[in-house]
Tab-separated table of C-alpha atoms in Angstrom:
chain	number	residue	atom	x	y	z
A	1	MET	CA	-4.715	-32.485	-0.550
A	2	ASP	CA	-3.454	-30.097	2.077
A	3	LYS	CA	-6.308	-27.990	3.480
A	4	ALA	CA	-4.042	-25.052	4.357
A	5	PRO	CA	-4.073	-22.027	2.056
A	6	LEU	CA	-1.175	-22.023	-0.417
A	7	GLU	CA	0.489	-19.150	1.453
A	8	ALA	CA	0.805	-21.192	4.681
A	9	PRO	CA	3.149	-23.901	3.333
A	10	GLN	CA	5.085	-21.267	1.382
A	11	GLU	CA	5.631	-19.210	4.556
A	12	GLN	CA	6.609	-22.343	6.494
A	13	ALA	CA	9.072	-23.290	3.756
A	14	GLU	CA	10.605	-19.805	3.874
A	15	ARG	CA	11.095	-20.126	7.657
A	16	ILE	CA	12.703	-23.550	7.261
A	17	PHE	CA	14.978	-22.367	4.424
A	18	THR	CA	16.126	-19.446	6.589
A	19	ILE	CA	16.821	-21.669	9.609
A	20	VAL	CA	18.823	-24.161	7.529
A	21	GLU	CA	20.758	-21.443	5.696
A	22	ASP	CA	21.602	-19.715	8.988
A	23	ARG	CA	22.659	-22.988	10.629
A	24	PHE	CA	24.878	-24.014	7.724
A	25	ALA	CA	26.093	-20.550	6.679
A	26	ASP	CA	29.691	-21.758	6.460
A	27	GLY	CA	28.782	-25.094	4.880
A	28	PRO	CA	28.000	-26.297	1.389
A	29	PRO	CA	25.612	-24.320	-0.813
A	30	ILE	CA	21.927	-24.924	-0.147
A	31	ARG	CA	19.437	-24.853	-2.999
A	32	ARG	CA	15.894	-23.649	-2.354
A	33	GLU	CA	13.078	-25.356	-4.229
A	34	LEU	CA	9.390	-25.928	-3.501
A	35	ARG	CA	7.551	-28.800	-5.147
A	36	TYR	CA	3.960	-29.895	-4.935
A	37	GLY	CA	2.484	-33.329	-5.603
A	38	THR	CA	0.220	-36.039	-4.253
A	39	ASP	CA	3.027	-38.377	-3.146
A	40	VAL	CA	5.477	-36.538	-0.906
A	41	VAL	CA	8.108	-39.299	-1.013
A	42	ASP	CA	8.084	-39.353	-4.816
A	43	GLN	CA	8.475	-35.559	-4.887
A	44	ILE	CA	11.387	-35.602	-2.426
A	45	LEU	CA	13.193	-38.365	-4.305
A	46	ALA	CA	12.574	-36.729	-7.702
A	47	ALA	CA	13.881	-33.372	-6.478
A	48	ALA	CA	16.972	-34.976	-4.947
A	49	GLY	CA	17.688	-36.815	-8.190
A	50	ASP	CA	17.069	-33.771	-10.384
A	51	VAL	CA	19.607	-31.642	-8.529
A	52	GLU	CA	22.033	-34.482	-7.772
A	53	ALA	CA	21.632	-33.792	-4.038
A	54	THR	CA	24.181	-35.204	-1.627
A	55	ALA	CA	21.615	-35.377	1.224
A	56	ILE	CA	17.899	-34.970	1.870
A	57	GLY	CA	16.809	-32.850	4.822
A	58	PHE	CA	13.375	-31.833	6.050
A	59	ALA	CA	11.456	-30.621	9.084
A	60	THR	CA	8.078	-31.992	10.076
A	61	ARG	CA	4.803	-30.209	10.658
A	62	PRO	CA	2.975	-31.732	13.630
A	63	SER	CA	-0.214	-32.394	11.677
A	64	GLY	CA	1.144	-32.364	8.154
A	65	ARG	CA	2.121	-34.939	5.580
A	66	LEU	CA	5.755	-34.996	6.603
A	67	HIS	CA	4.742	-35.802	10.194
A	68	ARG	CA	2.752	-38.742	8.867
A	69	LEU	CA	5.730	-39.619	6.696
A	70	LEU	CA	7.815	-40.130	9.834
A	71	SER	CA	5.199	-42.201	11.587
A	72	GLY	CA	4.254	-44.620	8.834
A	73	ASN	CA	5.374	-46.632	5.839
A	74	ASP	CA	6.411	-43.484	3.968
A	75	SER	CA	9.386	-42.997	6.291
A	76	TYR	CA	10.545	-46.507	5.451
A	77	ARG	CA	10.096	-45.772	1.739
A	78	LEU	CA	12.104	-42.576	1.933
A	79	ILE	CA	14.962	-44.248	3.783
A	80	THR	CA	15.061	-47.370	1.624
A	81	GLU	CA	14.415	-45.761	-1.777
A	82	SER	CA	16.723	-42.773	-1.360
A	83	GLU	CA	20.242	-42.885	-2.706
A	84	GLN	CA	21.137	-39.981	-0.387
A	85	PRO	CA	21.368	-39.822	3.414
A	86	VAL	CA	18.157	-38.514	5.010
A	87	VAL	CA	18.347	-35.878	7.775
A	88	VAL	CA	15.320	-34.826	9.859
A	89	PHE	CA	15.466	-31.395	11.498
A	90	SER	CA	13.603	-31.547	14.806
A	91	ARG	CA	11.536	-28.780	16.336
A	92	LEU	CA	12.223	-27.361	19.756
A	93	GLU	CA	9.402	-25.819	21.747
A	94	SER	CA	9.769	-23.837	24.944
A	95	ASP	CA	7.069	-23.297	27.561
A	96	ASP	CA	6.495	-19.706	26.423
A	97	ASP	CA	6.588	-20.388	22.680
A	98	SER	CA	4.267	-22.968	21.174
A	99	SER	CA	4.477	-21.675	17.599
A	100	ASP	CA	6.172	-23.602	14.789
A	101	HIS	CA	9.923	-23.103	14.448
């Protein structure tokens, strides 16, 4: 279970949605949806299947589940079990800004 208050992941998701929507403003429509569960890979794959997604994209949190997903067996599961391409949005940090992007 994530120890952060519920508002923290919701605010982070809103920031990520805004970044992706701004970046792909002239691209295909982007659907916003938050899901919660104990197995992040299962939730990602279920959401992608439910909406017939053409790709899966996500950004990591340095100490969060998705960061662990990239550094362990879960990343392999996501890549091998997904029927869609998987895109990871990286974070850029400058010397004067160490906050999450």
